[in-house]
Coordinates of C-alpha atoms (C1' of nucleotides) in Angstrom, one line a residue:
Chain A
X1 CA 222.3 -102.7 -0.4
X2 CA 219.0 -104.5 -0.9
X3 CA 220.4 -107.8 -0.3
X4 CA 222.0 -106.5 3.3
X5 CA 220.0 -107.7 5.9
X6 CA 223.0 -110.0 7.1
X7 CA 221.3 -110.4 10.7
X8 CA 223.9 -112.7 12.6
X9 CA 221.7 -116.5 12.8
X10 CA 218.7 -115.1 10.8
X11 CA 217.5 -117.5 7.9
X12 CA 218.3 -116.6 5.0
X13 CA 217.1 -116.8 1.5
X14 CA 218.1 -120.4 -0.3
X15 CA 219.7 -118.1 -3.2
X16 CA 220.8 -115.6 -1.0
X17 CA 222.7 -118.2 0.9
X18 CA 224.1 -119.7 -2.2
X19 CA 225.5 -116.0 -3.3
X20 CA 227.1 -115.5 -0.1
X21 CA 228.5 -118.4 -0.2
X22 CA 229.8 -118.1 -3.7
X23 CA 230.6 -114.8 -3.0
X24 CA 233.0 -115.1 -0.3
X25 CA 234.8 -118.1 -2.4
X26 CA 235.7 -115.9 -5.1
X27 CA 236.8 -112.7 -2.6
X28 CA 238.9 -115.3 -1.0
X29 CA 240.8 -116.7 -3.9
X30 CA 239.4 -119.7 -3.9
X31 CA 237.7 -119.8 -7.3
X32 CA 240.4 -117.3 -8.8
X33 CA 239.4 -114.7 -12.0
X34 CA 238.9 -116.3 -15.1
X35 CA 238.2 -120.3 -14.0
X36 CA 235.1 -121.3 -14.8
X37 CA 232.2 -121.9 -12.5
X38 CA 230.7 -125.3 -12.1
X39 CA 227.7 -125.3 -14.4
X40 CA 224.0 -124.4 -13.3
X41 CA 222.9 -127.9 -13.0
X42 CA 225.9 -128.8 -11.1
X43 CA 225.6 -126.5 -8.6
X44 CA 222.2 -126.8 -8.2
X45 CA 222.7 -130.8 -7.5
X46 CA 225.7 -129.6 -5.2
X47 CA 223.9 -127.7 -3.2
X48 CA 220.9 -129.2 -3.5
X49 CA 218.4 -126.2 -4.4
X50 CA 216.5 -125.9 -7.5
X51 CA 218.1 -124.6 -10.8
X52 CA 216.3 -121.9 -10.8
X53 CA 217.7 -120.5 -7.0
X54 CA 220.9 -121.4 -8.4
X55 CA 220.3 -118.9 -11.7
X56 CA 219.0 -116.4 -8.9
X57 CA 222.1 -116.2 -7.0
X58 CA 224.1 -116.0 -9.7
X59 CA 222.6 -113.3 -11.3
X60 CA 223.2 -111.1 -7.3
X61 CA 226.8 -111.5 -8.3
X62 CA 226.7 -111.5 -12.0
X63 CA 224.8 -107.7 -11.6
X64 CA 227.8 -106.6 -8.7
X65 CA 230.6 -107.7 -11.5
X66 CA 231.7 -110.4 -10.0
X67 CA 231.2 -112.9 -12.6
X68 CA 230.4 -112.8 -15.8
X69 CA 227.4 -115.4 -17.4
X70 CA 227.7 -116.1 -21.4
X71 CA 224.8 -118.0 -23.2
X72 CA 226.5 -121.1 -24.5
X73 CA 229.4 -120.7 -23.0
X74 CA 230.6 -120.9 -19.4
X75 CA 229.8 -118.9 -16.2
X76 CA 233.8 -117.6 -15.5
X77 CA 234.7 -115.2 -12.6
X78 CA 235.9 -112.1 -13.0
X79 CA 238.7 -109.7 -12.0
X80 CA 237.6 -108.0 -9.1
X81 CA 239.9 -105.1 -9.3
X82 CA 239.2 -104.3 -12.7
X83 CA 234.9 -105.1 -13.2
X84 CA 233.5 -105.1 -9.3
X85 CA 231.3 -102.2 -8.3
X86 CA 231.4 -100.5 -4.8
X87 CA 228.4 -102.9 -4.1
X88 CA 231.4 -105.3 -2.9
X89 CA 233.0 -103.4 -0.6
X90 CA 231.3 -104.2 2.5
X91 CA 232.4 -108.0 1.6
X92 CA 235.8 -106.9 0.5
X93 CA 236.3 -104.8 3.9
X94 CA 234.5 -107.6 6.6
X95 CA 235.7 -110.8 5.0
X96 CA 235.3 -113.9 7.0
X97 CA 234.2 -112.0 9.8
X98 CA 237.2 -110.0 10.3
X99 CA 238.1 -106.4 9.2
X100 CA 240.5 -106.5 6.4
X101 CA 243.7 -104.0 7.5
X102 CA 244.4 -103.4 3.9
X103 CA 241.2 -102.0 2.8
X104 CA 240.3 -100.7 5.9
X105 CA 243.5 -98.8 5.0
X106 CA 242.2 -97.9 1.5
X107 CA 238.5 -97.0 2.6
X108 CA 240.0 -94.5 5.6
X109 CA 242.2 -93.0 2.9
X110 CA 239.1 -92.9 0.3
X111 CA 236.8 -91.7 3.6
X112 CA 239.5 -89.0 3.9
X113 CA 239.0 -87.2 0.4
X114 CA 235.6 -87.5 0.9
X115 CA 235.5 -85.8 4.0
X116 CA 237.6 -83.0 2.9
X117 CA 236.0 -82.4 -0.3
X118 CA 232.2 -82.2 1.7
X119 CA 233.6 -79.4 4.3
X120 CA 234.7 -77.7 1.2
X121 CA 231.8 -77.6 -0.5
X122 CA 229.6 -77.5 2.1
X123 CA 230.8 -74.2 3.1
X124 CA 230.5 -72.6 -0.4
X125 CA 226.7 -73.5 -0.3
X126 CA 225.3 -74.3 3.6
X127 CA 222.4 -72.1 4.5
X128 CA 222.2 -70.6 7.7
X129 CA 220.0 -73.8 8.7
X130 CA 222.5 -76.1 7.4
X131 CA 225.1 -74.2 9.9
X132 CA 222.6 -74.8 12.8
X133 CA 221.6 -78.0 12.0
X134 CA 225.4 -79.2 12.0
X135 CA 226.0 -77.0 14.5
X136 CA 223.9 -79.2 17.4
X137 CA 225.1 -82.9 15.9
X138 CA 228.6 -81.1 16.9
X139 CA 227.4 -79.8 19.9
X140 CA 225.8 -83.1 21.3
X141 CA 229.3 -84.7 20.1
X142 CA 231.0 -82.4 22.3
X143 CA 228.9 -83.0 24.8
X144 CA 229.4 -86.9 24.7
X145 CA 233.0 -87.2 23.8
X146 CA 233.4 -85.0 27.0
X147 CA 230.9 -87.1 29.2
X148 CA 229.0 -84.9 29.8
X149 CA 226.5 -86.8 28.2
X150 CA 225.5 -90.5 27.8
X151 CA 226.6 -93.2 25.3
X152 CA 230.1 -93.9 24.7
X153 CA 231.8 -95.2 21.9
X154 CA 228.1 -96.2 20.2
X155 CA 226.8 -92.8 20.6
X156 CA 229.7 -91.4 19.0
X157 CA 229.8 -93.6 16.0
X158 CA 226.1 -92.5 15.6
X159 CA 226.8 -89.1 15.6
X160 CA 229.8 -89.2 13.9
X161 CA 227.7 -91.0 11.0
X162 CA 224.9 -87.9 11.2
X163 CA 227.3 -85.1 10.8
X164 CA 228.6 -86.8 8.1
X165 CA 225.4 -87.6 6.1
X166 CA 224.7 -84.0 7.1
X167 CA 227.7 -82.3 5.2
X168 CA 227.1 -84.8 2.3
X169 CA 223.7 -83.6 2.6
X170 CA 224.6 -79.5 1.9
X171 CA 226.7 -80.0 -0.6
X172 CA 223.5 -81.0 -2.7
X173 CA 225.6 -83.5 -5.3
X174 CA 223.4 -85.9 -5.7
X175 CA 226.3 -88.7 -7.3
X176 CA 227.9 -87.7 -3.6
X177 CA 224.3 -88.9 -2.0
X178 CA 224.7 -92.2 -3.7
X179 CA 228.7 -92.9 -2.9
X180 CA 227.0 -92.3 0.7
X181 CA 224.6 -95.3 0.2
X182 CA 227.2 -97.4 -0.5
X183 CA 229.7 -96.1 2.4
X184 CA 226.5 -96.4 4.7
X185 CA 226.4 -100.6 3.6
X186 CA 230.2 -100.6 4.7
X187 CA 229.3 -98.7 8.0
X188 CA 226.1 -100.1 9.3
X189 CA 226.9 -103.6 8.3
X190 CA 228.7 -104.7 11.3
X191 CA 229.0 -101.3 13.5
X192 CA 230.9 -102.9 16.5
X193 CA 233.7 -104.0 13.8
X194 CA 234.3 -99.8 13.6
X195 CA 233.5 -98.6 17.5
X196 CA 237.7 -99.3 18.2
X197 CA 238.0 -95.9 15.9
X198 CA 236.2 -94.2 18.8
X199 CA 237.7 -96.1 21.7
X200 CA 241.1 -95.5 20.7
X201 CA 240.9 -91.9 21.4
X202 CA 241.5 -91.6 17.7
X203 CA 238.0 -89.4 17.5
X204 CA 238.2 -85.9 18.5
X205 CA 235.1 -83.6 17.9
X206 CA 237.4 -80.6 17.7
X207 CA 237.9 -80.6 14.2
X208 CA 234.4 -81.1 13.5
X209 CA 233.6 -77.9 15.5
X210 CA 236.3 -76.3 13.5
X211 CA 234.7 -77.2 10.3
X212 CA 231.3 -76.0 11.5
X213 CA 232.4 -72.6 12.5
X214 CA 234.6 -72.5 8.6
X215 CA 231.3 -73.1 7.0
X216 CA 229.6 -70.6 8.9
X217 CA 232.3 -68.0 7.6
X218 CA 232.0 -69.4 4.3
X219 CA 235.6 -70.2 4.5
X220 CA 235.4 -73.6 2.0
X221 CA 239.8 -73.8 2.7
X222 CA 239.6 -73.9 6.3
X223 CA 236.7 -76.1 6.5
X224 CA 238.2 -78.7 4.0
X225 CA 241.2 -78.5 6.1
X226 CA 239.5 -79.1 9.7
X227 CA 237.5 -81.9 7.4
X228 CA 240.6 -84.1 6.3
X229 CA 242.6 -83.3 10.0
X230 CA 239.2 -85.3 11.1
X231 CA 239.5 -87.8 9.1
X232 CA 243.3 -88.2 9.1
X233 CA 242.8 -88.8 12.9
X234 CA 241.2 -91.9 12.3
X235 CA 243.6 -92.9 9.7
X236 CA 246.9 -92.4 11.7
X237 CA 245.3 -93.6 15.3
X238 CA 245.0 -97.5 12.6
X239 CA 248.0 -97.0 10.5
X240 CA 250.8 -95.1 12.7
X241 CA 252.9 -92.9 10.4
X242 CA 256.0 -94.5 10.3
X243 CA 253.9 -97.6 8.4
X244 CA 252.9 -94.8 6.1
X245 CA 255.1 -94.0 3.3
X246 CA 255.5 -97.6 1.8
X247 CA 252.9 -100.3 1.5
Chain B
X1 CA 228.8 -103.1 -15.5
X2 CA 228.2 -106.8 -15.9
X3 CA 224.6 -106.0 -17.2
X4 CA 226.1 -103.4 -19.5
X5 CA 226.1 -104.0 -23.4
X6 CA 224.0 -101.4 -24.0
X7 CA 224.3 -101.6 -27.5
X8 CA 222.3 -99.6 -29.7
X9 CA 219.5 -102.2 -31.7
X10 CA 221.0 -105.5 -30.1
X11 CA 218.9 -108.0 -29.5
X12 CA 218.2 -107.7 -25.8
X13 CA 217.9 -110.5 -23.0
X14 CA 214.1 -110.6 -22.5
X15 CA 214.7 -110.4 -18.9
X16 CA 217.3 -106.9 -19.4
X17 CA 214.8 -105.7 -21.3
X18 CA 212.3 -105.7 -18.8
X19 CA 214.4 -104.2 -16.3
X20 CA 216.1 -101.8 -18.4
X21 CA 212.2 -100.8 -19.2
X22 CA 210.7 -100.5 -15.9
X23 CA 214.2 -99.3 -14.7
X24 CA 213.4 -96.2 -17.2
X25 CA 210.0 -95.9 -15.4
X26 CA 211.5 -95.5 -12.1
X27 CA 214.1 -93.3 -12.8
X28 CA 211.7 -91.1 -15.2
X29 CA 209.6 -91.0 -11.6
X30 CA 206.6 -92.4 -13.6
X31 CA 206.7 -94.9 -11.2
X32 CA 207.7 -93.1 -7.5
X33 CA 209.3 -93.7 -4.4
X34 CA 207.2 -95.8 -2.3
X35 CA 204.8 -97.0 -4.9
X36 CA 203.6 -100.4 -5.4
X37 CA 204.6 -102.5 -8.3
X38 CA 202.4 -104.8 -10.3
X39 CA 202.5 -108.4 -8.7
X40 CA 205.3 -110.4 -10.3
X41 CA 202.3 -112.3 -12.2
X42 CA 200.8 -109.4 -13.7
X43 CA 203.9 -108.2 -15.1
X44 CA 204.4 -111.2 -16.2
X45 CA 201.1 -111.2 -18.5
X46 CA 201.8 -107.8 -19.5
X47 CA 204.8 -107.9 -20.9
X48 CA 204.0 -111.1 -22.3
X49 CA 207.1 -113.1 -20.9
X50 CA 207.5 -115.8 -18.6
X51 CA 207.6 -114.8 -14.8
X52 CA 210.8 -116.5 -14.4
X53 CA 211.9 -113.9 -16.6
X54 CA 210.1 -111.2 -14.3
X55 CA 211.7 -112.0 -11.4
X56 CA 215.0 -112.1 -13.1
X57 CA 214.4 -108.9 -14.0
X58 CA 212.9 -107.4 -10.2
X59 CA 216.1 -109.1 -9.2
X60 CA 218.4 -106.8 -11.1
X61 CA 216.8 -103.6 -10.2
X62 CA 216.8 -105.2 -6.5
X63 CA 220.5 -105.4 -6.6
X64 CA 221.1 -102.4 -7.6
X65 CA 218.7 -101.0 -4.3
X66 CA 216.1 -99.4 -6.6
X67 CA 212.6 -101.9 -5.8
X68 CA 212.3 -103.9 -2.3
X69 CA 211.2 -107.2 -2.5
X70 CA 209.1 -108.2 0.3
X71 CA 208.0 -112.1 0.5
X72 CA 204.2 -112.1 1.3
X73 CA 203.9 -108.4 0.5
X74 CA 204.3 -106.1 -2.5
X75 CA 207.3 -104.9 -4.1
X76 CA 207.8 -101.1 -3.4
X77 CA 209.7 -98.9 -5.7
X78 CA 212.6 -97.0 -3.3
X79 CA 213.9 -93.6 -3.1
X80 CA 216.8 -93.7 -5.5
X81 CA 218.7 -91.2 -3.4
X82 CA 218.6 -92.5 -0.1
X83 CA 218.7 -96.2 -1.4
X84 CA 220.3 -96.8 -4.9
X85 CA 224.2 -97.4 -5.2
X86 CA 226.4 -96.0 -8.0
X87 CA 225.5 -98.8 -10.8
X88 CA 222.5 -96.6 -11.6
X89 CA 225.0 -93.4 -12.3
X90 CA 225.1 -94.2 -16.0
X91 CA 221.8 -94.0 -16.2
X92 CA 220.6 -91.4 -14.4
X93 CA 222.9 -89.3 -16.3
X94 CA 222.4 -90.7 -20.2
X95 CA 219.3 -90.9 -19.3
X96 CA 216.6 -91.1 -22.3
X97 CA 219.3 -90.9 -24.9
X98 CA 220.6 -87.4 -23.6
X99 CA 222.6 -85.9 -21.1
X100 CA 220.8 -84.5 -18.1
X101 CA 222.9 -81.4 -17.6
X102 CA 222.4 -81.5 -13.5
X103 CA 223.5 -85.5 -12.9
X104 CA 226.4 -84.2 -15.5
X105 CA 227.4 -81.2 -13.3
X106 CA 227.5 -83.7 -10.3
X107 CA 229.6 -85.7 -11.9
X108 CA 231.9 -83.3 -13.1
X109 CA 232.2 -82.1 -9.4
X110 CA 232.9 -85.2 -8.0
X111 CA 235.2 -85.9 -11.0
X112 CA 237.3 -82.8 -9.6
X113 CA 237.7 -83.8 -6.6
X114 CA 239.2 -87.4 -7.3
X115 CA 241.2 -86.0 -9.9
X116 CA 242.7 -84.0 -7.2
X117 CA 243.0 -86.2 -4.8
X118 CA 244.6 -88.9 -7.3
X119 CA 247.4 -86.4 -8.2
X120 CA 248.5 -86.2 -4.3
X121 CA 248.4 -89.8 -3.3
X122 CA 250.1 -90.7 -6.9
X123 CA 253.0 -87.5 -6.3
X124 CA 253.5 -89.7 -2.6
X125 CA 253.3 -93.4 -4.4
X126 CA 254.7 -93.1 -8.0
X127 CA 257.7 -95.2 -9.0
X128 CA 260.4 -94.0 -11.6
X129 CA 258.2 -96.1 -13.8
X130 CA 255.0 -95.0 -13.0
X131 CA 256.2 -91.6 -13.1
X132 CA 257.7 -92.8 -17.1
X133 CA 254.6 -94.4 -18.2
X134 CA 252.3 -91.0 -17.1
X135 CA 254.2 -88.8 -18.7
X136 CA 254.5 -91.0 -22.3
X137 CA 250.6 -90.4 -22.0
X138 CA 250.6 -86.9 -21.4
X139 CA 253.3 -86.2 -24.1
X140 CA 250.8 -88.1 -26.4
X141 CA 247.8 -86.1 -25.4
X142 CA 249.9 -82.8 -26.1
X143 CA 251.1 -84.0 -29.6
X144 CA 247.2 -84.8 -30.3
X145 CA 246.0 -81.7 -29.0
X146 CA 248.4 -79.7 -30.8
X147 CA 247.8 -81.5 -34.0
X148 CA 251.2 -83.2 -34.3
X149 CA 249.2 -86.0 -34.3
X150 CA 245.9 -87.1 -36.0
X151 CA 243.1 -88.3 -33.5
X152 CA 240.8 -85.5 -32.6
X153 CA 238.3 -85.3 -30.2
X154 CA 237.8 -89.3 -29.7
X155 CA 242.0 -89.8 -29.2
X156 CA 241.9 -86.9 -26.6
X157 CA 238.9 -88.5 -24.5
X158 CA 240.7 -92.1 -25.1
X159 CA 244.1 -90.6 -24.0
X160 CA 242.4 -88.9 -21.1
X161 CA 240.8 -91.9 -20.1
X162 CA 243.9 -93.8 -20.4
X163 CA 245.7 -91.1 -18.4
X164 CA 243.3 -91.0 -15.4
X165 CA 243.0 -95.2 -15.4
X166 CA 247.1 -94.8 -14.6
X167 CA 247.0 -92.1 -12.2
X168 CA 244.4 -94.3 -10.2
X169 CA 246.6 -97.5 -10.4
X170 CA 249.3 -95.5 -9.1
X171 CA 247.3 -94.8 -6.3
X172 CA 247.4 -98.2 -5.1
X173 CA 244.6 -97.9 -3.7
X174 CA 242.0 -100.3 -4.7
X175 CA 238.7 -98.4 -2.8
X176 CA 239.3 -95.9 -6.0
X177 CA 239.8 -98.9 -8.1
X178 CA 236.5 -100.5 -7.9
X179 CA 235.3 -96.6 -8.1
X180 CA 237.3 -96.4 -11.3
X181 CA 235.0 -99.2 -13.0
X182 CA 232.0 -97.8 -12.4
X183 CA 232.7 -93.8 -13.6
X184 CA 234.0 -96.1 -16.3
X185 CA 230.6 -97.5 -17.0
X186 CA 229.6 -93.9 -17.1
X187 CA 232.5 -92.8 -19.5
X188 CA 232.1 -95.9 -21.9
X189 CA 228.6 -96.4 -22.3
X190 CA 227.9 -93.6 -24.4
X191 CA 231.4 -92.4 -25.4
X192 CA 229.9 -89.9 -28.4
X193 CA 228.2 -88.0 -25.3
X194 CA 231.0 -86.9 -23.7
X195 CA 233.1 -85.8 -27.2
X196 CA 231.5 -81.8 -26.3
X197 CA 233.8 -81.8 -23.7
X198 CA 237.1 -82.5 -25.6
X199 CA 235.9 -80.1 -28.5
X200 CA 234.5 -77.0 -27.1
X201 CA 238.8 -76.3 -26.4
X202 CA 237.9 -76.9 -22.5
X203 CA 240.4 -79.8 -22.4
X204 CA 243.9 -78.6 -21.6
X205 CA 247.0 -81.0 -21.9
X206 CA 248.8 -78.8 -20.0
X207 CA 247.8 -79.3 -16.7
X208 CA 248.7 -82.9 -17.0
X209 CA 251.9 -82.5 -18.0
X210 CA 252.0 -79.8 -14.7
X211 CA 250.9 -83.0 -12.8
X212 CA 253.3 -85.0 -14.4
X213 CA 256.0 -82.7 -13.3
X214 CA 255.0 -82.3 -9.8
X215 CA 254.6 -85.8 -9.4
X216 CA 257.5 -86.1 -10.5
X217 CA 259.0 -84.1 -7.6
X218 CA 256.8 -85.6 -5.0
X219 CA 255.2 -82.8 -5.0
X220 CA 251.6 -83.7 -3.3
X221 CA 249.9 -80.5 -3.3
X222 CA 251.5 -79.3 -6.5
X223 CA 249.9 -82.0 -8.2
X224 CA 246.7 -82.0 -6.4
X225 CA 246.1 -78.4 -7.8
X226 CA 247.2 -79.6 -11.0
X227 CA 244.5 -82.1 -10.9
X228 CA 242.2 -80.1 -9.8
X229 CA 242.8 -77.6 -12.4
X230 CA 242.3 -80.3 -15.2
X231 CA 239.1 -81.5 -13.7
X232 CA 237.6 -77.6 -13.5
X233 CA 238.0 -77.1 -16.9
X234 CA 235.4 -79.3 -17.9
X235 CA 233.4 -78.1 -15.0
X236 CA 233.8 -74.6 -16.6
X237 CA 233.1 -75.0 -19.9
X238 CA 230.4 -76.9 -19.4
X239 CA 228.7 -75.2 -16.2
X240 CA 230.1 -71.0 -16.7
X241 CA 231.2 -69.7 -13.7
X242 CA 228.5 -66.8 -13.5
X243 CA 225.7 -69.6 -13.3
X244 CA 228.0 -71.3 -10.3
X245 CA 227.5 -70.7 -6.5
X246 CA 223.6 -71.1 -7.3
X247 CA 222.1 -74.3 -7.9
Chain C
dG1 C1' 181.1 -100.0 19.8
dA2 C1' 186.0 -101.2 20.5
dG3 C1' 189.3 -104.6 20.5
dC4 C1' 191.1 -108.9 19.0
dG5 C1' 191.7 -113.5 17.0
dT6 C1' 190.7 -116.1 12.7
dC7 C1' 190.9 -117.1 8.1
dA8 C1' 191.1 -116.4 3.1
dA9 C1' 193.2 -114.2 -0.6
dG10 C1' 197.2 -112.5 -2.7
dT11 C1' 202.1 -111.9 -2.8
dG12 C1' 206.8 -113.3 -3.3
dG13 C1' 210.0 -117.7 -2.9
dT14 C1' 211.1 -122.4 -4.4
dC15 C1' 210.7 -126.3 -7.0
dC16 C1' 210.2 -129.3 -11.1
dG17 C1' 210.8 -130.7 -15.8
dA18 C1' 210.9 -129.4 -20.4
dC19 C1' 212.4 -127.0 -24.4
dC20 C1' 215.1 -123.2 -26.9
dA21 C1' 219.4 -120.7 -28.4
dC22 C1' 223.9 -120.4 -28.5
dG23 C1' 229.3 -121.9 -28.1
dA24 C1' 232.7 -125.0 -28.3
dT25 C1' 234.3 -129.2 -29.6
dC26 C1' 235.2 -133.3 -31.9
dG27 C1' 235.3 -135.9 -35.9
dC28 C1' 234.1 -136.6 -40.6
dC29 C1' 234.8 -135.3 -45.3
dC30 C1' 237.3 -133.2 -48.8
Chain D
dG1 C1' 246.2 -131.1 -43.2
dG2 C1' 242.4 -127.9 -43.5
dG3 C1' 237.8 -126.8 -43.6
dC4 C1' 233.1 -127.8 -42.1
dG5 C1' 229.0 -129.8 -40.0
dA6 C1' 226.8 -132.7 -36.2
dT7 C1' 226.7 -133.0 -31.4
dC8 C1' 227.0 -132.1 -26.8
dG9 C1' 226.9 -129.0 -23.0
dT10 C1' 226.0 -124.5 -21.5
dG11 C1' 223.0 -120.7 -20.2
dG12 C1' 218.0 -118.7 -21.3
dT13 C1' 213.1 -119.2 -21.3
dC14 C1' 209.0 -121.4 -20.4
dG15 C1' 204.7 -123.1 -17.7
dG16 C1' 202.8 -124.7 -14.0
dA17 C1' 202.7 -126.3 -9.3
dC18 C1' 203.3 -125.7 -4.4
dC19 C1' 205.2 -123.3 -0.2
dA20 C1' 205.8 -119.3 3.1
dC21 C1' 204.5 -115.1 4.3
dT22 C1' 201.8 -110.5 4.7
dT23 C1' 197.7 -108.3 4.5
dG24 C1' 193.2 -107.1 5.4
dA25 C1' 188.6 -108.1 6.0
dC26 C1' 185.5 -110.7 8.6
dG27 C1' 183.2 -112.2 12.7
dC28 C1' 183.6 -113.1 17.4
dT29 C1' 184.2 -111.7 22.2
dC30 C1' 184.0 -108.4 25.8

DNA sequence: GAGCGTCAAGTGGTCCGACCACGATCGCCC
DNA sequence: GGGCGATCGTGGTCGGACCACTTGACGCTC
């Protein structure tokens, strides 16, 4: 967030540009964790920006965890795994342009708690707006997965998105509402890398209805369960089964 | 993380200082969603520092999606909700020295659910090791908790921690990983905080060694409830039940 | 009077060069 | 050889200058 904007051929910021580029050298391997960075002053005759752009960037990546800066000492990068924030995830999951299988994996897996855990608790404490309200995203799903209505695979993936934010939404945790921000990076930052999940015929409304009519009854089991069956589909339509098991 | 080291009367980075005090003012809502900052020069007189050392600070609340820079125009405090990413968790909930009780409850929620979720990915993932090294922790916690062993409150939250950390990496799943470091950030930065929960009796070894059992067995949902069981305890003593269902 | 182009002021973005504070290292002295 | 201090290189701060951009007020046209 806040440094998103990653518009294909748009200009970027001259510190922005040096993160990135940073950035995607360490997510690659390429710097590995503990080596040192080149110094400030190096860098910034490298890449030929001022010191203080240089300082800039790395403090976008120092305040994500990716490296770590020590007065006096050297500028050394850091174990991902054990010191990044979520913040990286959008770079972790569309590195070098591509979607990364294994955590595209892990994020479906993740997306599937998530899911469940939201029907759950939305269903313990929806009001009878909340019902309505993710009653018509579910409806207009319907309606588009079945063609009756307009816009494909986008529209889909827009909706799909809505009824989501909605259950996150109802189940009023406001530490949920900021996981979202950060799933919302991963999901609007390149949505054509994510429309094959609704072209596969992996995405199927049904579930969703099922989980709106469990809230309705209050029936926080049977909405959790219509919740993960939705988001196991897109998990098994990526990863077929008999993958699953071993890694 | 990263910008962590909150240390009680260290001496402070000018520049983390300034963030962490106009971060304060944001958070506090003394400063609201949508609201104009002072200009970078301004705050720069103000506080007395250079505004090298402003913009270093405006570029750590940036990253963490709580201001929006805008070059030419002013920089606008944004809704922490709808914008902000999980690095401000720790302090929204230790925030001015205490505890708020709701960003607590939140937590404690969301804690359940990956606790629950953590004991039926590790029951389908754990190795004879894995399995070995969870349950050398939980036979620790019980021998603390009983008073076999000296330790208290501080060894059971350590322990705890320790257990949890495991039960992640036996996931194998690195989404919860990068998750992991930043409820970490929450757990470490004020460890004395969260002691009430590990003294009031609420912790229970015993559903960890349930876990440990059903994991054990691969048994998914077994451990799940186990899980889930551990995490409500906190949720209970903190939050009684007769105040639940009601927010 | 309404609408629109122009321009000036103010903002954030970048640059430069200097100095300060701190860590690590090497080499001297004991 | 072991301890210790000068030195060098690092990140941190400073200040002042200029560039790029947004905004809004002004004055012009119609």
């Amino acid at each position: 967030m806040a440094d998103g904007e990653g518009k294909g051929a748009g200009k970027a910021r001259v510190a922005e540009e040096l993160a990135s580029s940073l950035r995607e050298q360490i997510v690659d391997g390429a710097i590995g964790a503990g080596d040192a960075l080149p110094s400030e002053r190096e860098l910034a005759a490298k890449f030929e920006v001022n010191r203080s752009s240089v300082r800039e960037a790395l403090h976008r990546l120092e305040a994500v965890g990716l490296i770590e800066m020590k007065h006096g000492g050297a500028t050394r990068v850091r174990d991902v795994l054990v010191s990044a924030g979520l913040h990286l995830l959008p770079f972790l999951v569309a590195r070098g342009g591509r979607l990364d299988p294994a955590w595209l994996r892990d994020v479906l897996e993740v997306r599937v708690m998530f899911l469940s855990w939201c029907g759950e608790q939305a269903a313990r404490r929806a009001s009878a707006d909340d019902v309505e309200r993710l009653e018509a995203i579910a409806h207009e799903l319907v309606e588009v997965h079945s063609g009756q209505r307009r816009g494909g695979a986008k529209a889909l993936m827009s909706l799909d998105w809505d009824f989501f934010a909605a259950l996150v939404a109802v189940t009023q945790n406001r530490v949920l509402a900021l996981l979202t921000n950060v799933v919302r990076e991963v999901h609007t930052r390149d949505p054509a890398k994510f429309k094959a999940i609704y072209e596969d015929g992996a995405f199927e409304p049904k579930h969703l209805v099922r989980a709106v009519d469990a809230v309705r009854k209050r029936d926080a089991a049977g909405a959790a369960l219509a919740m993960r069956a939705h988001g196991e589909g897109a998990l098994v339509a990526l990863f077929p089964p008999n993958a699953r098991g071993k890694r």
